[in-house]
Amino acid sequence: METMEKIKMTTPLVEMDGDEMTRVLWGWIKEKLILPFVDLKTEYYDLSLLHRNATKDQVTFDAAYAAKRLGVAVKCATITPNRQRLEEYPELTELWKSPNGTIRAILDGTAFRAPILLPFLKPAVRNWEKPITVARHAYGDVYKAVDLRTEEPGTAELVFHGDSGRESRLDVQKVSGGAVWLAQHNTEKSIRSFSRSCFQYAIDTRQDLWFSAKDTISKIYDQTFKEIFQEEYDQRYRADFDRLGLTYFYTLIDDAVARVIRSKGGFIWALKNYDGDVMSDMIATAFGSLAMMTSVLVSPEGVTEFEAAHGTVTKHYYRCRRGEKTSTNPIATIFAWSGALRKRGQLDNLPRLSAFADALEDACLETLKAGTVTGDLAGLAEPGFACTVVDSETYLDAAAARLREKL
Ligand code: NAP
Ligand code: MG
């Protein structure tokens, strides 16, 4: 290996560095698992909180536009500041918005969350054998709704003022006492982008796509989602699906829930905003661990950003800063890197780079299967699984040794 020539890249990856424990892991992952083997090319953006603050968050925008330009990005978890963080970072001039929100808005992307499976972590649903990827629509509905509480008898109306001067009016309900009201919306453009990201990702990952909503009750709202998905499928994606032997279907959400539970996994489940919020947490929990969950943001044009689904693991960072060794699980962050390198390899026709990504993932999982694990996994493992809990660096060294043997 020492004499092996490092794997070449042609186009750089967009590298978005982050905060706290995941930033520490980021450095070790590069040093131990990537730089010794790959002649790494990245365009580096430091999205740590203080650098976002120093640049008035410009760095987040620059990183997102770089992703748009270069096509593939890898992102470290970042702090979304709240009031409490002001005590720790008094120099903050603003409570900067979530970088993920900013990047998602610029790329107009959809986040796909998928678990990484291990034989000694049994999903709560015993028949699940493959990952279930949840795609949540990230715009509108109840998240951009207005609501109202009224106390007296009366009538509510819904009025739309068209820019042309045309008005549409609808009686909502006449009530005889106190009531609560809600008006929500979505846009055709956003629904269409969502559907395109879903079809694109299904093609990229060679998985079937399911979409579910409640069109039997929501005869215009949810029906519109269903129609847009079907239109996009028929006009743009059906030929590719047929060629790859993939299936797209729409089904009522009640039916989808039953089918998901009875399934073996191995598909993408697209959901409206609220359904996706709830179902993604349920699926993640049923698969076992947030530390084993990856997240991929895909734009309708196919720009892809890879990250771990978890946050910056603050509590571990505080211990690390005091000089303690922590047993933080680096797997989801490593898989963000391998996902990005594999994608770069596919786009630039560099089979050695894609093969390296496979070897990296295999080496990391084999190390765990052989019993060298982080504390969170030991706690979740099936009874009888013989393992040794190690700190993050020891784990990464063991994975690097295995990777070296593979290359
Ligand atoms: P978190 O960082 O995901 O951590 C929550 C807890 O989950 C940890 O304390 C730890 O439990 C466990 N955990 C998560 N990842 C782990 C890993 N890799 N290995 C071992 N254990 C892991 O969530 P949070 O504490 O709510 O948020 C911390 C910061 O992250 C916040 O500032 C938030 O804004 C940010 N955040 C960023 C993103 C993102 O950039 N995508 C996403 C979510 C949150 P134990 O302490 O019990 O070991
Ligand atoms: Mg949720």
CSV table of C-alpha atoms and ligand atoms in Angstrom, one decimal:
chain,number,residue,atom,x,y,z
A,1,MET,CA,0.0,0.0,0.0
A,2,GLU,CA,2.8,2.4,0.9
A,3,THR,CA,3.9,2.3,-2.7
A,4,MET,CA,0.4,2.5,-4.2
A,5,GLU,CA,-0.3,5.5,-6.2
A,6,LYS,CA,-3.1,7.6,-4.6
A,7,ILE,CA,-6.4,7.6,-6.4
A,8,LYS,CA,-6.9,10.6,-8.6
A,9,MET,CA,-9.8,12.9,-8.8
A,10,THR,CA,-10.6,15.3,-11.6
A,11,THR,CA,-13.5,17.6,-10.4
A,12,PRO,CA,-13.4,18.8,-6.8
A,13,LEU,CA,-16.0,18.0,-4.2
A,14,VAL,CA,-17.6,20.8,-2.2
A,15,GLU,CA,-16.5,20.2,1.4
A,16,MET,CA,-18.6,22.0,4.0
A,17,ASP,CA,-16.9,21.7,7.4
A,18,GLY,CA,-19.0,22.1,10.6
A,19,ASP,CA,-19.0,22.3,14.4
A,20,GLU,CA,-18.3,20.5,17.6
A,21,MET,CA,-17.7,16.7,17.9
A,22,THR,CA,-18.6,16.1,14.2
A,23,ARG,CA,-15.9,18.7,13.2
A,24,VAL,CA,-13.4,16.7,15.3
A,25,LEU,CA,-14.5,13.5,13.6
A,26,TRP,CA,-14.3,15.2,10.2
A,27,GLY,CA,-10.6,15.9,10.7
A,28,TRP,CA,-9.8,12.3,11.8
A,29,ILE,CA,-11.9,10.7,9.0
A,30,LYS,CA,-9.9,12.7,6.4
A,31,GLU,CA,-6.6,12.1,8.1
A,32,LYS,CA,-7.0,8.4,8.7
A,33,LEU,CA,-9.4,7.1,6.0
A,34,ILE,CA,-9.2,9.4,3.0
A,35,LEU,CA,-6.0,11.4,2.6
A,36,PRO,CA,-3.7,8.3,2.8
A,37,PHE,CA,-5.5,6.8,-0.2
A,38,VAL,CA,-7.0,9.5,-2.3
A,39,ASP,CA,-5.4,12.6,-3.9
A,40,LEU,CA,-8.4,14.5,-2.5
A,41,LYS,CA,-9.6,17.6,-4.3
A,42,THR,CA,-12.1,19.7,-2.5
A,43,GLU,CA,-13.4,23.3,-2.6
A,44,TYR,CA,-13.4,24.0,1.1
A,45,TYR,CA,-16.1,26.0,3.0
A,46,ASP,CA,-15.9,26.5,6.7
A,47,LEU,CA,-19.5,26.4,7.9
A,48,SER,CA,-18.6,26.5,11.6
A,49,LEU,CA,-20.8,28.9,13.6
A,50,LEU,CA,-18.1,31.5,14.2
A,51,HIS,CA,-17.1,31.6,10.6
A,52,ARG,CA,-20.7,31.9,9.5
A,53,ASN,CA,-20.9,34.8,11.9
A,54,ALA,CA,-17.7,36.4,10.7
A,55,THR,CA,-19.0,36.2,7.1
A,56,LYS,CA,-22.5,37.2,8.0
A,57,ASP,CA,-23.5,33.8,6.8
A,58,GLN,CA,-22.2,34.5,3.3
A,59,VAL,CA,-20.1,31.3,3.5
A,60,THR,CA,-23.2,29.2,3.6
A,61,PHE,CA,-24.6,30.8,0.5
A,62,ASP,CA,-21.2,30.5,-1.3
A,63,ALA,CA,-21.1,26.8,-0.3
A,64,ALA,CA,-24.6,26.2,-1.7
A,65,TYR,CA,-23.8,27.9,-5.0
A,66,ALA,CA,-20.5,25.9,-5.2
A,67,ALA,CA,-22.6,22.7,-4.8
A,68,LYS,CA,-24.8,23.9,-7.6
A,69,ARG,CA,-21.8,24.5,-9.8
A,70,LEU,CA,-19.8,21.3,-9.0
A,71,GLY,CA,-22.7,18.9,-8.5
A,72,VAL,CA,-21.5,17.0,-5.4
A,73,ALA,CA,-21.0,18.1,-1.8
A,74,VAL,CA,-20.3,16.6,1.5
A,75,LYS,CA,-21.4,18.4,4.7
A,76,CYS,CA,-20.5,18.1,8.3
A,77,ALA,CA,-23.2,18.7,11.0
A,78,THR,CA,-23.4,22.4,12.0
A,79,ILE,CA,-24.9,24.3,15.0
A,80,THR,CA,-28.2,26.0,14.4
A,81,PRO,CA,-27.9,28.7,17.1
A,82,ASN,CA,-30.7,29.3,19.6
A,83,ARG,CA,-30.8,31.8,22.5
A,84,GLN,CA,-28.9,29.4,24.7
A,85,ARG,CA,-25.9,29.4,22.4
A,86,LEU,CA,-25.5,33.2,23.0
A,87,GLU,CA,-24.0,32.4,26.4
A,88,GLU,CA,-21.4,30.2,24.7
A,89,TYR,CA,-20.8,32.4,21.7
A,90,PRO,CA,-21.4,36.0,22.9
A,91,GLU,CA,-19.8,37.4,19.7
A,92,LEU,CA,-22.8,36.2,17.6
A,93,THR,CA,-24.3,39.2,15.9
A,94,GLU,CA,-27.4,37.2,14.9
A,95,LEU,CA,-29.1,33.9,15.5
A,96,TRP,CA,-28.1,32.6,12.0
A,97,LYS,CA,-30.6,30.4,10.2
A,98,SER,CA,-30.1,26.7,9.9
A,99,PRO,CA,-27.4,26.2,7.2
A,100,ASN,CA,-29.4,23.1,6.0
A,101,GLY,CA,-32.4,25.2,5.5
A,102,THR,CA,-30.5,27.8,3.5
A,103,ILE,CA,-28.8,25.1,1.3
A,104,ARG,CA,-32.0,23.3,0.8
A,105,ALA,CA,-33.7,26.5,-0.3
A,106,ILE,CA,-30.9,27.4,-2.8
A,107,LEU,CA,-30.8,23.9,-4.3
A,108,ASP,CA,-34.6,23.5,-4.1
A,109,GLY,CA,-33.8,20.1,-2.9
A,110,THR,CA,-35.4,17.2,-1.1
A,111,ALA,CA,-33.7,15.3,1.8
A,112,PHE,CA,-33.6,11.5,1.6
A,113,ARG,CA,-32.9,9.7,4.9
A,114,ALA,CA,-31.7,6.1,4.9
A,115,PRO,CA,-30.4,3.8,7.7
A,116,ILE,CA,-27.2,1.8,7.5
A,117,LEU,CA,-28.0,-1.7,8.5
A,118,LEU,CA,-25.8,-4.1,10.5
A,119,PRO,CA,-26.5,-7.8,11.2
A,120,PHE,CA,-26.3,-7.3,15.0
A,121,LEU,CA,-28.8,-4.4,15.0
A,122,LYS,CA,-32.2,-5.9,14.4
A,123,PRO,CA,-34.9,-3.5,13.3
A,124,ALA,CA,-37.9,-3.4,15.5
A,125,VAL,CA,-39.8,-4.7,12.5
A,126,ARG,CA,-38.3,-8.2,12.0
A,127,ASN,CA,-39.1,-8.6,8.3
A,128,TRP,CA,-37.2,-5.4,7.3
A,129,GLU,CA,-34.0,-6.6,5.5
A,130,LYS,CA,-33.1,-3.6,3.5
A,131,PRO,CA,-33.1,0.1,4.2
A,132,ILE,CA,-36.2,2.1,3.8
A,133,THR,CA,-35.4,5.6,2.5
A,134,VAL,CA,-37.8,8.4,3.5
A,135,ALA,CA,-38.2,11.5,1.3
A,136,ARG,CA,-39.9,14.3,3.0
A,137,HIS,CA,-41.3,17.3,1.0
A,138,ALA,CA,-39.7,20.3,2.7
A,139,TYR,CA,-41.9,23.2,1.8
A,140,GLY,CA,-45.4,24.4,2.8
A,141,ASP,CA,-48.5,22.7,4.2
A,142,VAL,CA,-48.9,23.1,7.9
A,143,TYR,CA,-45.3,24.4,8.2
A,144,LYS,CA,-46.2,27.6,6.4
A,145,ALA,CA,-49.8,27.9,7.5
A,146,VAL,CA,-51.7,30.6,9.3
A,147,ASP,CA,-54.1,29.7,12.1
A,148,LEU,CA,-56.7,31.5,14.1
A,149,ARG,CA,-58.9,30.9,17.2
A,150,THR,CA,-62.3,32.5,17.4
A,151,GLU,CA,-64.7,32.7,20.3
A,152,GLU,CA,-68.1,33.7,18.9
A,153,PRO,CA,-70.6,32.2,16.5
A,154,GLY,CA,-69.9,33.1,12.9
A,155,THR,CA,-68.7,32.0,9.4
A,156,ALA,CA,-65.3,31.6,7.9
A,157,GLU,CA,-64.5,32.2,4.2
A,158,LEU,CA,-61.4,31.5,2.1
A,159,VAL,CA,-60.7,34.2,-0.5
A,160,PHE,CA,-58.0,34.2,-3.2
A,161,HIS,CA,-57.2,37.6,-4.9
A,162,GLY,CA,-55.7,36.8,-8.3
A,163,ASP,CA,-53.3,39.4,-9.7
A,164,SER,CA,-55.6,39.7,-12.7
A,165,GLY,CA,-58.4,41.0,-10.4
A,166,ARG,CA,-60.3,37.7,-10.4
A,167,GLU,CA,-61.4,36.4,-7.0
A,168,SER,CA,-62.1,32.9,-5.8
A,169,ARG,CA,-64.3,32.5,-2.7
A,170,LEU,CA,-65.2,29.5,-0.6
A,171,ASP,CA,-67.3,29.0,2.5
A,172,VAL,CA,-65.3,27.2,5.1
A,173,GLN,CA,-67.8,26.6,7.9
A,174,LYS,CA,-70.5,28.3,9.9
A,175,VAL,CA,-69.9,27.7,13.6
A,176,SER,CA,-72.2,28.2,16.6
A,177,GLY,CA,-69.4,28.8,19.2
A,178,GLY,CA,-65.6,28.9,19.7
A,179,ALA,CA,-63.6,27.4,16.9
A,180,VAL,CA,-60.0,27.0,15.5
A,181,TRP,CA,-59.1,27.6,11.9
A,182,LEU,CA,-56.1,26.9,9.7
A,183,ALA,CA,-55.2,27.9,6.1
A,184,GLN,CA,-52.3,26.2,4.4
A,185,HIS,CA,-50.9,26.1,0.9
A,186,ASN,CA,-48.4,24.6,-1.4
A,187,THR,CA,-47.1,25.6,-4.8
A,188,GLU,CA,-47.1,23.7,-8.0
A,189,LYS,CA,-43.5,24.5,-8.6
A,190,SER,CA,-42.4,23.1,-5.2
A,191,ILE,CA,-44.5,19.9,-5.6
A,192,ARG,CA,-43.0,19.4,-9.1
A,193,SER,CA,-39.4,19.9,-7.8
A,194,PHE,CA,-40.1,17.5,-5.0
A,195,SER,CA,-41.4,14.8,-7.4
A,196,ARG,CA,-38.4,15.3,-9.8
A,197,SER,CA,-35.9,14.9,-6.9
A,198,CYS,CA,-37.7,11.7,-5.9
A,199,PHE,CA,-37.7,10.2,-9.4
A,200,GLN,CA,-34.1,11.3,-9.9
A,201,TYR,CA,-32.9,9.7,-6.7
A,202,ALA,CA,-34.8,6.5,-7.3
A,203,ILE,CA,-33.0,6.2,-10.7
A,204,ASP,CA,-29.6,7.1,-9.1
A,205,THR,CA,-30.0,4.5,-6.4
A,206,ARG,CA,-31.9,1.9,-8.4
A,207,GLN,CA,-34.8,1.7,-6.0
A,208,ASP,CA,-38.6,1.6,-6.4
A,209,LEU,CA,-40.5,4.8,-5.5
A,210,TRP,CA,-43.7,4.9,-3.5
A,211,PHE,CA,-45.7,8.1,-2.9
A,212,SER,CA,-48.6,8.3,-0.5
A,213,ALA,CA,-51.1,10.9,0.5
A,214,LYS,CA,-54.8,11.2,1.4
A,215,ASP,CA,-56.4,12.0,-2.0
A,216,THR,CA,-59.7,10.3,-1.0
A,217,ILE,CA,-60.3,13.0,1.6
A,218,SER,CA,-58.3,15.8,0.2
A,219,LYS,CA,-59.9,15.8,-3.2
A,220,ILE,CA,-58.1,18.9,-4.6
A,221,TYR,CA,-55.0,19.4,-2.4
A,222,ASP,CA,-53.6,15.9,-2.1
A,223,GLN,CA,-55.1,15.0,-5.5
A,224,THR,CA,-52.9,17.7,-7.0
A,225,PHE,CA,-49.8,16.1,-5.5
A,226,LYS,CA,-50.8,12.8,-6.9
A,227,GLU,CA,-51.5,14.2,-10.4
A,228,ILE,CA,-48.2,16.1,-10.5
A,229,PHE,CA,-46.2,13.0,-9.6
A,230,GLN,CA,-48.0,11.0,-12.2
A,231,GLU,CA,-47.5,13.7,-14.9
A,232,GLU,CA,-43.8,13.9,-14.1
A,233,TYR,CA,-43.5,10.1,-14.1
A,234,ASP,CA,-45.2,9.7,-17.5
A,235,GLN,CA,-43.5,12.6,-19.2
A,236,ARG,CA,-39.9,12.4,-17.9
A,237,TYR,CA,-39.0,9.3,-16.0
A,238,ARG,CA,-41.2,6.3,-17.1
A,239,ALA,CA,-38.7,5.3,-19.8
A,240,ASP,CA,-35.8,5.2,-17.4
A,241,PHE,CA,-37.8,3.3,-14.8
A,242,ASP,CA,-38.8,0.7,-17.4
A,243,ARG,CA,-35.2,0.4,-18.6
A,244,LEU,CA,-34.0,-0.2,-15.1
A,245,GLY,CA,-36.9,-2.4,-14.0
A,246,LEU,CA,-38.0,0.0,-11.4
A,247,THR,CA,-41.6,0.7,-10.2
A,248,TYR,CA,-43.3,3.9,-9.3
A,249,PHE,CA,-46.7,3.8,-7.6
A,250,TYR,CA,-49.0,6.0,-5.7
A,251,THR,CA,-51.1,4.6,-2.9
A,252,LEU,CA,-53.3,6.0,-0.1
A,253,ILE,CA,-51.2,6.7,3.0
A,254,ASP,CA,-53.2,4.2,5.1
A,255,ASP,CA,-52.4,1.5,2.6
A,256,ALA,CA,-48.7,2.6,2.4
A,257,VAL,CA,-48.3,2.3,6.2
A,258,ALA,CA,-49.6,-1.3,6.2
A,259,ARG,CA,-47.4,-2.2,3.2
A,260,VAL,CA,-44.3,-0.6,4.7
A,261,ILE,CA,-44.6,-2.6,7.9
A,262,ARG,CA,-45.1,-5.9,5.9
A,263,SER,CA,-42.3,-5.1,3.5
A,264,LYS,CA,-38.7,-6.3,3.3
A,265,GLY,CA,-37.5,-2.7,2.8
A,266,GLY,CA,-35.4,-1.6,-0.1
A,267,PHE,CA,-37.5,1.3,-1.6
A,268,ILE,CA,-38.0,5.0,-1.3
A,269,TRP,CA,-41.1,6.3,0.4
A,270,ALA,CA,-42.0,9.9,-0.6
A,271,LEU,CA,-44.2,11.8,1.8
A,272,LYS,CA,-45.8,15.2,2.2
A,273,ASN,CA,-44.2,17.6,4.7
A,274,TYR,CA,-46.0,16.6,7.9
A,275,ASP,CA,-46.3,12.9,7.0
A,276,GLY,CA,-42.5,12.8,6.3
A,277,ASP,CA,-41.7,14.6,9.5
A,278,VAL,CA,-43.5,12.0,11.6
A,279,MET,CA,-42.8,8.9,9.5
A,280,SER,CA,-39.0,9.6,9.2
A,281,ASP,CA,-38.7,9.7,12.9
A,282,MET,CA,-40.6,6.5,13.3
A,283,ILE,CA,-38.6,4.7,10.6
A,284,ALA,CA,-35.3,5.9,12.1
A,285,THR,CA,-36.2,4.8,15.5
A,286,ALA,CA,-37.5,1.4,14.3
A,287,PHE,CA,-34.2,0.9,12.4
A,288,GLY,CA,-32.3,1.5,15.6
A,289,SER,CA,-30.0,4.5,15.8
A,290,LEU,CA,-29.7,8.1,14.6
A,291,ALA,CA,-26.0,7.6,14.5
A,292,MET,CA,-26.5,5.1,11.7
A,293,MET,CA,-28.7,7.3,9.6
A,294,THR,CA,-27.5,9.1,6.4
A,295,SER,CA,-29.1,12.0,4.7
A,296,VAL,CA,-28.8,13.0,1.1
A,297,LEU,CA,-30.1,16.3,-0.3
A,298,VAL,CA,-31.0,16.0,-4.0
A,299,SER,CA,-32.0,18.9,-6.3
A,300,PRO,CA,-34.4,18.4,-9.2
A,301,GLU,CA,-31.4,18.7,-11.5
A,302,GLY,CA,-29.6,16.0,-9.6
A,303,VAL,CA,-27.1,18.1,-7.5
A,304,THR,CA,-26.4,15.9,-4.5
A,305,GLU,CA,-25.2,16.8,-1.0
A,306,PHE,CA,-24.3,14.0,1.5
A,307,GLU,CA,-24.4,14.3,5.3
A,308,ALA,CA,-25.1,12.5,8.5
A,309,ALA,CA,-28.6,12.8,9.8
A,310,HIS,CA,-27.5,13.5,13.4
A,311,GLY,CA,-26.3,16.8,14.8
A,312,THR,CA,-23.0,18.0,16.2
A,313,VAL,CA,-23.2,15.6,19.3
A,314,THR,CA,-22.6,18.5,21.7
A,315,LYS,CA,-22.4,16.5,24.9
A,316,HIS,CA,-19.6,14.4,23.5
A,317,TYR,CA,-17.8,17.5,22.4
A,318,TYR,CA,-17.8,19.0,25.8
A,319,ARG,CA,-16.2,15.9,27.2
A,320,CYS,CA,-13.7,15.9,24.3
A,321,ARG,CA,-12.8,19.5,25.0
A,322,ARG,CA,-12.0,18.5,28.6
A,323,GLY,CA,-9.5,16.1,27.2
A,324,GLU,CA,-11.6,12.9,27.6
A,325,LYS,CA,-11.7,10.3,24.9
A,326,THR,CA,-15.3,9.8,23.5
A,327,SER,CA,-16.8,6.9,21.8
A,328,THR,CA,-18.8,8.9,19.2
A,329,ASN,CA,-20.0,6.9,16.3
A,330,PRO,CA,-18.4,8.3,13.0
A,331,ILE,CA,-20.3,5.9,10.6
A,332,ALA,CA,-22.9,8.3,9.2
A,333,THR,CA,-20.2,11.0,8.6
A,334,ILE,CA,-17.9,8.4,6.9
A,335,PHE,CA,-20.8,7.3,4.7
A,336,ALA,CA,-21.4,11.0,3.8
A,337,TRP,CA,-17.8,11.0,2.5
A,338,SER,CA,-18.1,7.7,0.7
A,339,GLY,CA,-21.4,8.7,-0.8
A,340,ALA,CA,-19.9,11.9,-2.2
A,341,LEU,CA,-16.7,10.2,-3.5
A,342,ARG,CA,-18.7,7.5,-5.2
A,343,LYS,CA,-21.0,10.0,-6.8
A,344,ARG,CA,-18.0,12.0,-8.0
A,345,GLY,CA,-16.5,8.8,-9.4
A,346,GLN,CA,-19.7,8.0,-11.3
A,347,LEU,CA,-20.0,11.5,-12.7
A,348,ASP,CA,-16.4,11.8,-13.7
A,349,ASN,CA,-16.1,8.2,-14.9
A,350,LEU,CA,-13.4,7.3,-12.3
A,351,PRO,CA,-14.1,3.7,-11.4
A,352,ARG,CA,-11.2,3.5,-9.0
A,353,LEU,CA,-12.7,6.3,-7.0
A,354,SER,CA,-16.1,4.6,-6.8
A,355,ALA,CA,-14.5,1.3,-5.9
A,356,PHE,CA,-12.6,3.1,-3.1
A,357,ALA,CA,-15.9,4.4,-1.7
A,358,ASP,CA,-17.2,0.8,-1.7
A,359,ALA,CA,-14.0,-0.5,0.0
A,360,LEU,CA,-14.2,2.3,2.6
A,361,GLU,CA,-17.8,1.4,3.6
A,362,ASP,CA,-17.0,-2.3,3.6
A,363,ALA,CA,-14.0,-1.8,5.8
A,364,CYS,CA,-15.9,0.3,8.3
A,365,LEU,CA,-18.8,-2.2,8.5
A,366,GLU,CA,-16.6,-5.2,8.8
A,367,THR,CA,-14.7,-3.6,11.7
A,368,LEU,CA,-18.0,-3.2,13.5
A,369,LYS,CA,-19.2,-6.8,12.6
A,370,ALA,CA,-15.9,-8.1,13.9
A,371,GLY,CA,-16.8,-6.6,17.3
A,372,THR,CA,-14.8,-3.2,17.5
A,373,VAL,CA,-17.7,-0.8,18.1
A,374,THR,CA,-18.6,2.6,19.6
A,375,GLY,CA,-20.6,2.8,22.8
A,376,ASP,CA,-24.0,3.6,21.2
A,377,LEU,CA,-23.9,0.4,19.1
A,378,ALA,CA,-22.9,-1.8,22.0
A,379,GLY,CA,-26.0,-0.6,23.8
A,380,LEU,CA,-28.2,-1.5,20.9
A,381,ALA,CA,-26.7,-4.8,19.8
A,382,GLU,CA,-28.6,-8.1,20.0
A,383,PRO,CA,-27.8,-10.0,23.2
A,384,GLY,CA,-24.9,-12.4,22.6
A,385,PHE,CA,-23.0,-10.1,20.2
A,386,ALA,CA,-19.5,-10.2,21.5
A,387,CYS,CA,-17.9,-6.7,21.2
A,388,THR,CA,-15.4,-4.3,22.6
A,389,VAL,CA,-16.3,-0.6,23.0
A,390,VAL,CA,-13.5,1.7,21.8
A,391,ASP,CA,-13.1,5.4,21.5
A,392,SER,CA,-13.6,7.0,18.1
A,393,GLU,CA,-9.9,7.3,17.2
A,394,THR,CA,-9.2,3.7,18.0
A,395,TYR,CA,-12.2,2.6,15.9
A,396,LEU,CA,-11.0,4.8,13.0
A,397,ASP,CA,-7.5,3.3,13.2
A,398,ALA,CA,-9.0,-0.2,13.1
A,399,ALA,CA,-11.1,0.6,10.1
A,400,ALA,CA,-8.1,2.2,8.4
A,401,ALA,CA,-6.0,-1.0,8.9
A,402,ARG,CA,-8.8,-3.0,7.3
A,403,LEU,CA,-9.1,-0.6,4.4
A,404,ARG,CA,-5.4,-0.8,3.8
A,405,GLU,CA,-5.7,-4.6,3.4
A,406,LYS,CA,-8.5,-4.2,0.8
A,407,LEU,CA,-6.6,-1.8,-1.5
B,1,NAP,P1,-27.4,15.3,18.1
B,1,NAP,O1,-26.1,16.1,17.9
B,1,NAP,O2,-27.8,14.5,17.0
B,1,NAP,O3,-27.2,14.4,19.5
B,1,NAP,C1,-28.2,14.0,20.3
B,1,NAP,C2,-27.8,12.7,21.1
B,1,NAP,O4,-27.8,11.6,20.2
B,1,NAP,C3,-26.3,12.8,21.5
B,1,NAP,O5,-26.2,13.5,22.7
B,1,NAP,C4,-26.0,11.3,21.6
B,1,NAP,O6,-26.5,10.7,22.8
B,1,NAP,C5,-26.7,10.8,20.4
B,1,NAP,N1,-25.9,10.8,19.2
B,1,NAP,C6,-26.1,11.5,18.0
B,1,NAP,N2,-25.2,11.2,17.1
B,1,NAP,C7,-24.3,10.4,17.7
B,1,NAP,C8,-23.2,9.7,17.2
B,1,NAP,N3,-22.7,10.0,16.0
B,1,NAP,N4,-22.5,8.9,18.1
B,1,NAP,C9,-23.0,8.6,19.3
B,1,NAP,N5,-24.1,9.2,19.8
B,1,NAP,C10,-24.8,10.1,19.0
B,1,NAP,O7,-28.6,16.3,18.5
B,1,NAP,P2,-28.7,17.6,19.4
B,1,NAP,O8,-27.9,17.4,20.7
B,1,NAP,O9,-30.1,17.8,19.5
B,1,NAP,O10,-28.1,18.8,18.6
B,1,NAP,C11,-26.7,19.3,18.8
B,1,NAP,C12,-26.5,20.4,17.8
B,1,NAP,O11,-26.5,19.8,16.5
B,1,NAP,C13,-27.5,21.5,17.8
B,1,NAP,O12,-26.7,22.7,17.9
B,1,NAP,C14,-28.2,21.4,16.5
B,1,NAP,O13,-28.5,22.7,16.0
B,1,NAP,C15,-27.3,20.7,15.6
B,1,NAP,N6,-27.9,19.8,14.6
B,1,NAP,C16,-27.4,19.9,13.4
B,1,NAP,C17,-27.9,19.1,12.3
B,1,NAP,C18,-27.2,19.2,11.0
B,1,NAP,O14,-26.3,19.9,10.8
B,1,NAP,N7,-27.7,18.4,10.0
B,1,NAP,C19,-28.9,18.2,12.6
B,1,NAP,C20,-29.4,18.1,13.9
B,1,NAP,C21,-28.9,18.9,14.9
B,1,NAP,P3,-25.7,10.5,24.2
B,1,NAP,O15,-25.4,11.9,24.6
B,1,NAP,O16,-26.8,9.9,25.0
B,1,NAP,O17,-24.5,9.7,23.9
B,2,MG,MG,-39.7,15.0,13.2
